[in-house]
Amino acid sequence: MTSGESDVRREELAASLAAIEDRIAAACAAAGRARDDVRLLAVTKTFPASDAALLVDLGLRYLAENRDQEAGPKALEVGRLRPDAAPRWHMVGSLQRNKARSVVRWAAEVQSVDSVRLADALGRAADTAREAGERSDPLDVLIQVSLDGDPARGGTPPSDVAALADHITHVGELRLRGVMAVAPREEDPGRAFALLAQVSDRLRKDHPNAAEVSAGMSHDLEQAITHGSTCVRVGTALLGGRGLASP
Protein backbone atom coordinates (compact mmCIF):
# COMPACT_ATOMS: atom_id res chain seq x y z
CA MET A 1 0.00 0.00 0.00
CA THR A 2 1.38 3.39 -0.99
CA SER A 3 1.46 6.36 1.36
CA GLY A 4 -1.44 7.97 -0.50
CA GLU A 5 -3.51 4.79 -0.36
CA SER A 6 -2.78 4.47 3.34
CA ASP A 7 -3.98 8.01 3.96
CA VAL A 8 -7.22 7.37 2.08
CA ARG A 9 -7.82 4.13 3.95
CA ARG A 10 -7.14 5.81 7.28
CA GLU A 11 -9.75 8.46 6.49
CA GLU A 12 -12.27 5.76 5.56
CA LEU A 13 -11.65 3.88 8.79
CA ALA A 14 -11.75 7.06 10.87
CA ALA A 15 -15.14 7.97 9.41
CA SER A 16 -16.53 4.49 10.03
CA LEU A 17 -15.16 4.46 13.56
CA ALA A 18 -16.76 7.83 14.32
CA ALA A 19 -20.12 6.55 13.07
CA ILE A 20 -19.90 3.40 15.20
CA GLU A 21 -18.88 5.41 18.25
CA ASP A 22 -21.95 7.58 17.72
CA ARG A 23 -24.16 4.47 17.56
CA ILE A 24 -22.65 3.00 20.71
CA ALA A 25 -22.92 6.28 22.60
CA ALA A 26 -26.54 6.73 21.55
CA ALA A 27 -27.42 3.16 22.53
CA CYS A 28 -25.75 3.58 25.91
CA ALA A 29 -27.58 6.84 26.54
CA ALA A 30 -30.91 5.27 25.60
CA ALA A 31 -30.24 2.38 27.99
CA GLY A 32 -29.13 4.68 30.80
CA ARG A 33 -25.60 3.32 30.71
CA ALA A 34 -22.21 5.00 30.60
CA ARG A 35 -20.32 4.85 27.33
CA ASP A 36 -17.36 3.33 29.16
CA ASP A 37 -19.51 0.32 30.04
CA VAL A 38 -19.14 -1.03 26.49
CA ARG A 39 -15.89 -1.78 24.73
CA LEU A 40 -15.54 -1.95 20.97
CA LEU A 41 -13.89 -5.06 19.57
CA ALA A 42 -12.78 -4.62 15.95
CA VAL A 43 -13.14 -7.87 14.01
CA THR A 44 -10.43 -7.71 11.36
CA LYS A 45 -10.95 -11.14 9.77
CA THR A 46 -10.09 -11.24 6.03
CA PHE A 47 -8.65 -7.72 6.20
CA PRO A 48 -4.91 -7.09 5.95
CA ALA A 49 -2.57 -6.33 8.82
CA SER A 50 -2.21 -2.81 7.45
CA ASP A 51 -5.88 -2.15 8.27
CA ALA A 52 -5.43 -3.50 11.78
CA ALA A 53 -2.40 -1.24 12.21
CA LEU A 54 -4.41 1.79 11.09
CA LEU A 55 -7.14 0.95 13.60
CA VAL A 56 -4.48 0.86 16.30
CA ASP A 57 -3.34 4.30 15.14
CA LEU A 58 -6.94 5.48 15.55
CA GLY A 59 -6.92 4.40 19.18
CA LEU A 60 -8.47 0.93 19.12
CA ARG A 61 -6.86 -1.47 21.59
CA TYR A 62 -9.03 -4.53 21.05
CA LEU A 63 -8.79 -6.57 17.86
CA ALA A 64 -10.39 -9.91 17.01
CA GLU A 65 -10.04 -12.78 14.57
CA ASN A 66 -12.06 -15.93 13.98
CA ARG A 67 -9.50 -18.17 12.26
CA ASP A 68 -6.21 -19.11 13.89
CA GLN A 69 -4.40 -19.66 10.61
CA GLU A 70 -5.05 -16.05 9.61
CA ALA A 71 -4.73 -14.52 13.06
CA GLY A 72 -1.28 -15.76 14.04
CA PRO A 73 0.60 -14.26 11.08
CA LYS A 74 -1.51 -11.10 11.22
CA ALA A 75 -0.78 -10.50 14.88
CA LEU A 76 2.94 -10.90 14.19
CA GLU A 77 2.75 -8.48 11.27
CA VAL A 78 0.86 -5.87 13.28
CA GLY A 79 3.50 -6.22 15.96
CA ARG A 80 6.15 -5.52 13.34
CA LEU A 81 4.25 -2.54 11.93
CA ARG A 82 3.40 -1.05 15.34
CA PRO A 83 6.02 -2.42 17.77
CA ASP A 84 5.01 -0.09 20.60
CA ALA A 85 1.24 -0.55 20.35
CA ALA A 86 0.59 -4.02 21.87
CA PRO A 87 -3.09 -4.41 20.91
CA ARG A 88 -5.07 -7.07 22.77
CA TRP A 89 -6.08 -9.86 20.39
CA HIS A 90 -9.23 -11.95 20.83
CA MET A 91 -10.32 -15.24 19.31
CA VAL A 92 -14.04 -15.06 18.56
CA GLY A 93 -14.57 -17.95 16.13
CA SER A 94 -15.19 -21.64 16.62
CA LEU A 95 -12.02 -23.33 17.78
CA GLN A 96 -10.80 -26.90 17.42
CA ARG A 97 -8.80 -28.38 20.26
CA ASN A 98 -5.80 -29.04 18.03
CA LYS A 99 -5.47 -25.29 17.47
CA ALA A 100 -5.17 -24.47 21.16
CA ARG A 101 -1.37 -24.46 21.23
CA SER A 102 -1.24 -21.99 18.36
CA VAL A 103 -4.02 -19.73 19.65
CA VAL A 104 -2.46 -19.15 23.06
CA ARG A 105 0.61 -17.69 21.35
CA TRP A 106 -1.30 -14.68 20.03
CA ALA A 107 -4.66 -14.42 21.85
CA ALA A 108 -5.13 -12.65 25.16
CA GLU A 109 -8.76 -13.80 25.27
CA VAL A 110 -10.77 -16.63 23.73
CA GLN A 111 -14.49 -15.86 23.56
CA SER A 112 -15.65 -19.15 22.07
CA VAL A 113 -15.11 -21.79 24.77
CA ASP A 114 -18.06 -24.17 24.59
CA SER A 115 -16.88 -27.48 26.05
CA VAL A 116 -14.88 -29.00 28.87
CA ARG A 117 -12.52 -30.62 26.39
CA LEU A 118 -11.73 -27.31 24.72
CA ALA A 119 -11.21 -25.63 28.08
CA ASP A 120 -8.80 -28.37 29.10
CA ALA A 121 -6.91 -28.11 25.81
CA LEU A 122 -6.54 -24.36 26.20
CA GLY A 123 -5.45 -24.76 29.81
CA ARG A 124 -2.73 -27.25 28.87
CA ALA A 125 -1.58 -25.06 25.99
CA ALA A 126 -1.46 -21.94 28.15
CA ASP A 127 0.52 -23.80 30.80
CA THR A 128 3.02 -24.98 28.18
CA ALA A 129 3.28 -21.45 26.77
CA ARG A 130 3.93 -20.03 30.23
CA GLU A 131 6.67 -22.57 30.90
CA ALA A 132 8.23 -21.70 27.53
CA GLY A 133 8.17 -17.99 28.36
CA GLU A 134 5.66 -17.26 25.58
CA ARG A 135 3.06 -15.74 27.91
CA SER A 136 2.99 -14.54 31.49
CA ASP A 137 -0.73 -14.06 32.19
CA PRO A 138 -3.58 -16.57 32.39
CA LEU A 139 -5.72 -16.86 29.29
CA ASP A 140 -9.00 -14.96 29.64
CA VAL A 141 -11.96 -16.98 28.37
CA LEU A 142 -15.66 -16.48 27.75
CA ILE A 143 -18.24 -19.23 27.51
CA GLN A 144 -19.98 -19.18 24.16
CA VAL A 145 -23.69 -19.71 24.74
CA SER A 146 -25.90 -21.24 22.07
CA LEU A 147 -29.12 -19.26 21.82
CA ASP A 148 -30.65 -21.34 19.03
CA GLY A 149 -29.39 -24.89 19.58
CA ASP A 150 -27.64 -24.96 16.19
CA PRO A 151 -24.48 -27.07 16.68
CA ALA A 152 -22.96 -25.70 13.47
CA ARG A 153 -22.75 -22.25 15.07
CA GLY A 154 -21.02 -23.41 18.23
CA GLY A 155 -21.92 -22.70 21.82
CA THR A 156 -23.08 -24.59 24.86
CA PRO A 157 -26.76 -24.69 25.89
CA PRO A 158 -27.76 -22.22 28.62
CA SER A 159 -28.53 -25.14 30.94
CA ASP A 160 -24.88 -26.32 30.74
CA VAL A 161 -23.20 -22.97 31.38
CA ALA A 162 -22.96 -23.33 35.15
CA ALA A 163 -21.19 -26.71 34.99
CA LEU A 164 -18.76 -25.51 32.33
CA ALA A 165 -18.04 -22.35 34.33
CA ASP A 166 -17.27 -24.38 37.45
CA HIS A 167 -14.90 -26.56 35.45
CA ILE A 168 -13.08 -23.60 33.91
CA THR A 169 -12.39 -22.09 37.32
CA HIS A 170 -10.42 -25.21 38.21
CA VAL A 171 -8.19 -25.01 35.12
CA GLY A 172 -5.18 -23.16 36.46
CA GLU A 173 -4.13 -21.17 33.41
CA LEU A 174 -7.64 -20.01 32.49
CA ARG A 175 -9.50 -17.00 33.86
CA LEU A 176 -13.29 -16.97 33.40
CA ARG A 177 -14.49 -13.54 32.29
CA GLY A 178 -18.10 -14.07 31.21
CA VAL A 179 -20.26 -15.14 28.29
CA MET A 180 -20.49 -14.59 24.55
CA ALA A 181 -23.22 -15.29 22.02
CA VAL A 182 -24.38 -14.62 18.48
CA ALA A 183 -28.04 -13.80 17.92
CA PRO A 184 -29.89 -16.47 15.92
CA ARG A 185 -30.49 -15.73 12.26
CA GLU A 186 -33.90 -14.41 11.23
CA GLU A 187 -35.06 -13.99 14.82
CA ASP A 188 -35.54 -10.98 17.05
CA PRO A 189 -32.06 -10.27 18.42
CA GLY A 190 -33.54 -8.46 21.40
CA ARG A 191 -35.19 -11.65 22.61
CA ALA A 192 -31.92 -13.58 22.22
CA PHE A 193 -29.91 -10.95 24.07
CA ALA A 194 -32.47 -10.87 26.87
CA LEU A 195 -31.93 -14.62 27.32
CA LEU A 196 -28.16 -14.10 27.34
CA ALA A 197 -28.58 -11.44 30.04
CA GLN A 198 -30.43 -13.97 32.18
CA VAL A 199 -27.64 -16.51 31.67
CA SER A 200 -25.09 -13.88 32.66
CA ASP A 201 -27.05 -12.93 35.78
CA ARG A 202 -27.13 -16.56 36.92
CA LEU A 203 -23.43 -17.02 36.18
CA ARG A 204 -22.41 -13.97 38.23
CA LYS A 205 -24.16 -15.28 41.32
CA ASP A 206 -21.49 -17.96 41.62
CA HIS A 207 -18.72 -16.23 39.66
CA PRO A 208 -19.00 -12.48 40.32
CA ASN A 209 -15.87 -11.66 38.31
CA ALA A 210 -17.34 -13.24 35.18
CA ALA A 211 -19.22 -10.07 34.28
CA GLU A 212 -18.38 -9.69 30.59
CA VAL A 213 -21.22 -10.07 28.11
CA SER A 214 -19.93 -10.13 24.54
CA ALA A 215 -22.92 -9.63 22.28
CA GLY A 216 -23.91 -7.48 19.34
CA MET A 217 -22.38 -6.97 15.93
CA SER A 218 -22.65 -4.45 13.12
CA HIS A 219 -26.38 -4.96 12.57
CA ASP A 220 -27.65 -5.48 16.12
CA LEU A 221 -25.29 -3.75 18.54
CA GLU A 222 -28.03 -1.39 19.78
CA GLN A 223 -30.27 -4.27 20.91
CA ALA A 224 -27.31 -5.95 22.59
CA ILE A 225 -26.38 -2.82 24.53
CA THR A 226 -30.00 -2.45 25.63
CA HIS A 227 -29.74 -5.90 27.20
CA GLY A 228 -26.42 -5.39 28.95
CA SER A 229 -23.69 -6.17 26.45
CA THR A 230 -20.27 -5.02 27.66
CA CYS A 231 -18.46 -5.83 24.40
CA VAL A 232 -19.69 -5.38 20.83
CA ARG A 233 -17.87 -7.18 18.00
CA VAL A 234 -17.89 -5.01 14.89
CA GLY A 235 -16.42 -5.92 11.51
CA THR A 236 -18.40 -4.90 8.43
CA ALA A 237 -19.63 -1.55 9.75
CA LEU A 238 -16.07 -0.61 10.61
CA LEU A 239 -13.99 -2.10 7.81
CA GLY A 240 -16.50 -2.44 5.00
CA GLY A 241 -17.22 -5.47 2.82
CA ARG A 242 -14.89 -8.36 3.45
CA GLY A 243 -11.48 -7.83 1.87
CA LEU A 244 -8.51 -10.07 1.25
CA ALA A 245 -6.81 -11.75 4.15
CA SER A 246 -3.27 -10.79 4.96
CA PRO A 247 -0.64 -13.23 3.73
Tab-separated table of C-alpha atoms in Angstrom:
chain	number	residue	atom	x	y	z
A	1	MET	CA	0.000	0.000	0.000
A	2	THR	CA	1.379	3.393	-0.991
A	3	SER	CA	1.462	6.361	1.357
A	4	GLY	CA	-1.440	7.966	-0.498
A	5	GLU	CA	-3.509	4.795	-0.360
A	6	SER	CA	-2.778	4.470	3.337
A	7	ASP	CA	-3.980	8.013	3.964
A	8	VAL	CA	-7.218	7.374	2.079
A	9	ARG	CA	-7.819	4.132	3.947
A	10	ARG	CA	-7.136	5.815	7.277
A	11	GLU	CA	-9.746	8.464	6.492
A	12	GLU	CA	-12.270	5.760	5.565
A	13	LEU	CA	-11.654	3.884	8.790
A	14	ALA	CA	-11.749	7.060	10.872
A	15	ALA	CA	-15.144	7.972	9.411
A	16	SER	CA	-16.526	4.487	10.028
A	17	LEU	CA	-15.157	4.457	13.560
A	18	ALA	CA	-16.764	7.828	14.319
A	19	ALA	CA	-20.123	6.548	13.067
A	20	ILE	CA	-19.897	3.399	15.201
A	21	GLU	CA	-18.876	5.409	18.248
A	22	ASP	CA	-21.952	7.583	17.721
A	23	ARG	CA	-24.161	4.473	17.560
A	24	ILE	CA	-22.654	2.998	20.708
A	25	ALA	CA	-22.918	6.277	22.601
A	26	ALA	CA	-26.542	6.727	21.554
A	27	ALA	CA	-27.424	3.160	22.531
A	28	CYS	CA	-25.751	3.579	25.913
A	29	ALA	CA	-27.579	6.838	26.536
A	30	ALA	CA	-30.915	5.268	25.603
A	31	ALA	CA	-30.241	2.381	27.994
A	32	GLY	CA	-29.132	4.685	30.805
A	33	ARG	CA	-25.601	3.316	30.709
A	34	ALA	CA	-22.208	4.997	30.603
A	35	ARG	CA	-20.323	4.846	27.325
A	36	ASP	CA	-17.364	3.331	29.159
A	37	ASP	CA	-19.512	0.324	30.036
A	38	VAL	CA	-19.138	-1.033	26.487
A	39	ARG	CA	-15.889	-1.783	24.728
A	40	LEU	CA	-15.540	-1.947	20.972
A	41	LEU	CA	-13.887	-5.063	19.570
A	42	ALA	CA	-12.776	-4.623	15.954
A	43	VAL	CA	-13.141	-7.869	14.007
A	44	THR	CA	-10.426	-7.712	11.359
A	45	LYS	CA	-10.947	-11.136	9.768
A	46	THR	CA	-10.089	-11.245	6.035
A	47	PHE	CA	-8.649	-7.720	6.201
A	48	PRO	CA	-4.910	-7.090	5.947
A	49	ALA	CA	-2.574	-6.329	8.816
A	50	SER	CA	-2.206	-2.811	7.453
A	51	ASP	CA	-5.883	-2.145	8.270
A	52	ALA	CA	-5.431	-3.496	11.781
A	53	ALA	CA	-2.397	-1.235	12.211
A	54	LEU	CA	-4.408	1.790	11.092
A	55	LEU	CA	-7.135	0.952	13.601
A	56	VAL	CA	-4.479	0.861	16.299
A	57	ASP	CA	-3.343	4.303	15.136
A	58	LEU	CA	-6.940	5.483	15.555
A	59	GLY	CA	-6.921	4.404	19.183
A	60	LEU	CA	-8.466	0.931	19.118
A	61	ARG	CA	-6.862	-1.470	21.589
A	62	TYR	CA	-9.032	-4.526	21.050
A	63	LEU	CA	-8.786	-6.573	17.861
A	64	ALA	CA	-10.388	-9.911	17.007
A	65	GLU	CA	-10.040	-12.778	14.568
A	66	ASN	CA	-12.064	-15.927	13.983
A	67	ARG	CA	-9.497	-18.173	12.262
A	68	ASP	CA	-6.214	-19.110	13.891
A	69	GLN	CA	-4.396	-19.657	10.606
A	70	GLU	CA	-5.053	-16.053	9.614
A	71	ALA	CA	-4.727	-14.516	13.055
A	72	GLY	CA	-1.283	-15.761	14.039
A	73	PRO	CA	0.596	-14.260	11.077
A	74	LYS	CA	-1.509	-11.104	11.217
A	75	ALA	CA	-0.777	-10.500	14.885
A	76	LEU	CA	2.938	-10.905	14.195
A	77	GLU	CA	2.753	-8.475	11.274
A	78	VAL	CA	0.860	-5.866	13.275
A	79	GLY	CA	3.501	-6.223	15.962
A	80	ARG	CA	6.152	-5.520	13.344
A	81	LEU	CA	4.251	-2.539	11.930
A	82	ARG	CA	3.399	-1.052	15.339
A	83	PRO	CA	6.023	-2.423	17.767
A	84	ASP	CA	5.014	-0.094	20.605
A	85	ALA	CA	1.242	-0.548	20.351
A	86	ALA	CA	0.593	-4.023	21.874
A	87	PRO	CA	-3.095	-4.410	20.908
A	88	ARG	CA	-5.071	-7.066	22.771
A	89	TRP	CA	-6.083	-9.861	20.390
A	90	HIS	CA	-9.235	-11.949	20.829
A	91	MET	CA	-10.319	-15.244	19.313
A	92	VAL	CA	-14.039	-15.062	18.558
A	93	GLY	CA	-14.571	-17.953	16.134
A	94	SER	CA	-15.190	-21.640	16.617
A	95	LEU	CA	-12.020	-23.333	17.778
A	96	GLN	CA	-10.805	-26.903	17.422
A	97	ARG	CA	-8.800	-28.379	20.257
A	98	ASN	CA	-5.803	-29.041	18.029
A	99	LYS	CA	-5.466	-25.285	17.467
A	100	ALA	CA	-5.168	-24.473	21.164
A	101	ARG	CA	-1.369	-24.457	21.225
A	102	SER	CA	-1.239	-21.992	18.360
A	103	VAL	CA	-4.021	-19.734	19.646
A	104	VAL	CA	-2.456	-19.153	23.058
A	105	ARG	CA	0.612	-17.686	21.345
A	106	TRP	CA	-1.302	-14.677	20.028
A	107	ALA	CA	-4.663	-14.417	21.849
A	108	ALA	CA	-5.129	-12.649	25.157
A	109	GLU	CA	-8.761	-13.797	25.269
A	110	VAL	CA	-10.769	-16.629	23.729
A	111	GLN	CA	-14.488	-15.857	23.564
A	112	SER	CA	-15.645	-19.152	22.072
A	113	VAL	CA	-15.113	-21.786	24.769
A	114	ASP	CA	-18.056	-24.173	24.590
A	115	SER	CA	-16.879	-27.479	26.055
A	116	VAL	CA	-14.883	-28.997	28.870
A	117	ARG	CA	-12.523	-30.616	26.388
A	118	LEU	CA	-11.729	-27.308	24.715
A	119	ALA	CA	-11.215	-25.625	28.082
A	120	ASP	CA	-8.803	-28.372	29.100
A	121	ALA	CA	-6.909	-28.114	25.809
A	122	LEU	CA	-6.539	-24.360	26.203
A	123	GLY	CA	-5.450	-24.759	29.809
A	124	ARG	CA	-2.733	-27.247	28.871
A	125	ALA	CA	-1.579	-25.064	25.986
A	126	ALA	CA	-1.464	-21.941	28.146
A	127	ASP	CA	0.523	-23.805	30.795
A	128	THR	CA	3.024	-24.978	28.178
A	129	ALA	CA	3.281	-21.453	26.772
A	130	ARG	CA	3.934	-20.031	30.233
A	131	GLU	CA	6.671	-22.571	30.903
A	132	ALA	CA	8.231	-21.701	27.533
A	133	GLY	CA	8.166	-17.990	28.363
A	134	GLU	CA	5.655	-17.265	25.582
A	135	ARG	CA	3.057	-15.741	27.914
A	136	SER	CA	2.990	-14.542	31.490
A	137	ASP	CA	-0.727	-14.057	32.193
A	138	PRO	CA	-3.575	-16.565	32.387
A	139	LEU	CA	-5.721	-16.858	29.285
A	140	ASP	CA	-8.998	-14.963	29.642
A	141	VAL	CA	-11.960	-16.983	28.369
A	142	LEU	CA	-15.658	-16.476	27.752
A	143	ILE	CA	-18.236	-19.233	27.509
A	144	GLN	CA	-19.982	-19.185	24.160
A	145	VAL	CA	-23.691	-19.714	24.744
A	146	SER	CA	-25.897	-21.238	22.070
A	147	LEU	CA	-29.116	-19.260	21.824
A	148	ASP	CA	-30.655	-21.336	19.032
A	149	GLY	CA	-29.387	-24.888	19.580
A	150	ASP	CA	-27.641	-24.959	16.192
A	151	PRO	CA	-24.476	-27.071	16.677
A	152	ALA	CA	-22.956	-25.697	13.471
A	153	ARG	CA	-22.749	-22.254	15.075
A	154	GLY	CA	-21.019	-23.415	18.228
A	155	GLY	CA	-21.916	-22.696	21.820
A	156	THR	CA	-23.077	-24.593	24.859
A	157	PRO	CA	-26.762	-24.690	25.893
A	158	PRO	CA	-27.757	-22.223	28.617
A	159	SER	CA	-28.526	-25.135	30.937
A	160	ASP	CA	-24.884	-26.315	30.736
A	161	VAL	CA	-23.200	-22.967	31.377
A	162	ALA	CA	-22.965	-23.334	35.150
A	163	ALA	CA	-21.193	-26.706	34.989
A	164	LEU	CA	-18.762	-25.508	32.333
A	165	ALA	CA	-18.040	-22.349	34.326
A	166	ASP	CA	-17.274	-24.382	37.446
A	167	HIS	CA	-14.899	-26.560	35.445
A	168	ILE	CA	-13.081	-23.597	33.907
A	169	THR	CA	-12.387	-22.089	37.316
A	170	HIS	CA	-10.423	-25.213	38.208
A	171	VAL	CA	-8.195	-25.011	35.120
A	172	GLY	CA	-5.181	-23.164	36.460
A	173	GLU	CA	-4.131	-21.171	33.414
A	174	LEU	CA	-7.641	-20.007	32.489
A	175	ARG	CA	-9.503	-16.999	33.864
A	176	LEU	CA	-13.286	-16.973	33.396
A	177	ARG	CA	-14.486	-13.542	32.288
A	178	GLY	CA	-18.102	-14.072	31.212
A	179	VAL	CA	-20.263	-15.143	28.287
A	180	MET	CA	-20.492	-14.588	24.550
A	181	ALA	CA	-23.223	-15.287	22.024
A	182	VAL	CA	-24.378	-14.619	18.481
A	183	ALA	CA	-28.036	-13.796	17.925
A	184	PRO	CA	-29.892	-16.470	15.916
A	185	ARG	CA	-30.494	-15.735	12.260
A	186	GLU	CA	-33.901	-14.408	11.230
A	187	GLU	CA	-35.062	-13.986	14.817
A	188	ASP	CA	-35.542	-10.975	17.054
A	189	PRO	CA	-32.056	-10.266	18.423
A	190	GLY	CA	-33.536	-8.462	21.400
A	191	ARG	CA	-35.192	-11.653	22.615
A	192	ALA	CA	-31.925	-13.585	22.223
A	193	PHE	CA	-29.908	-10.954	24.067
A	194	ALA	CA	-32.473	-10.875	26.868
A	195	LEU	CA	-31.927	-14.618	27.316
A	196	LEU	CA	-28.155	-14.100	27.345
A	197	ALA	CA	-28.581	-11.439	30.039
A	198	GLN	CA	-30.432	-13.974	32.178
A	199	VAL	CA	-27.636	-16.511	31.669
A	200	SER	CA	-25.090	-13.882	32.661
A	201	ASP	CA	-27.053	-12.933	35.777
A	202	ARG	CA	-27.132	-16.563	36.920
A	203	LEU	CA	-23.430	-17.020	36.185
A	204	ARG	CA	-22.409	-13.970	38.226
A	205	LYS	CA	-24.163	-15.283	41.319
A	206	ASP	CA	-21.488	-17.958	41.619
A	207	HIS	CA	-18.721	-16.227	39.657
A	208	PRO	CA	-18.997	-12.475	40.319
A	209	ASN	CA	-15.871	-11.663	38.307
A	210	ALA	CA	-17.342	-13.237	35.177
A	211	ALA	CA	-19.218	-10.066	34.277
A	212	GLU	CA	-18.380	-9.688	30.594
A	213	VAL	CA	-21.219	-10.068	28.107
A	214	SER	CA	-19.934	-10.133	24.536
A	215	ALA	CA	-22.923	-9.625	22.276
A	216	GLY	CA	-23.913	-7.479	19.341
A	217	MET	CA	-22.376	-6.972	15.928
A	218	SER	CA	-22.646	-4.447	13.118
A	219	HIS	CA	-26.381	-4.959	12.567
A	220	ASP	CA	-27.651	-5.481	16.120
A	221	LEU	CA	-25.290	-3.753	18.540
A	222	GLU	CA	-28.031	-1.391	19.783
A	223	GLN	CA	-30.266	-4.265	20.908
A	224	ALA	CA	-27.307	-5.951	22.587
A	225	ILE	CA	-26.381	-2.824	24.529
A	226	THR	CA	-29.997	-2.446	25.634
A	227	HIS	CA	-29.738	-5.905	27.200
A	228	GLY	CA	-26.415	-5.390	28.955
A	229	SER	CA	-23.686	-6.165	26.449
A	230	THR	CA	-20.273	-5.017	27.659
A	231	CYS	CA	-18.456	-5.832	24.402
A	232	VAL	CA	-19.686	-5.380	20.832
A	233	ARG	CA	-17.869	-7.176	18.000
A	234	VAL	CA	-17.889	-5.007	14.886
A	235	GLY	CA	-16.421	-5.916	11.515
A	236	THR	CA	-18.396	-4.899	8.428
A	237	ALA	CA	-19.634	-1.548	9.751
A	238	LEU	CA	-16.068	-0.610	10.613
A	239	LEU	CA	-13.988	-2.101	7.812
A	240	GLY	CA	-16.496	-2.443	5.002
A	241	GLY	CA	-17.222	-5.470	2.815
A	242	ARG	CA	-14.893	-8.362	3.449
A	243	GLY	CA	-11.480	-7.827	1.867
A	244	LEU	CA	-8.515	-10.066	1.246
A	245	ALA	CA	-6.807	-11.748	4.148
A	246	SER	CA	-3.270	-10.789	4.963
A	247	PRO	CA	-0.642	-13.233	3.733
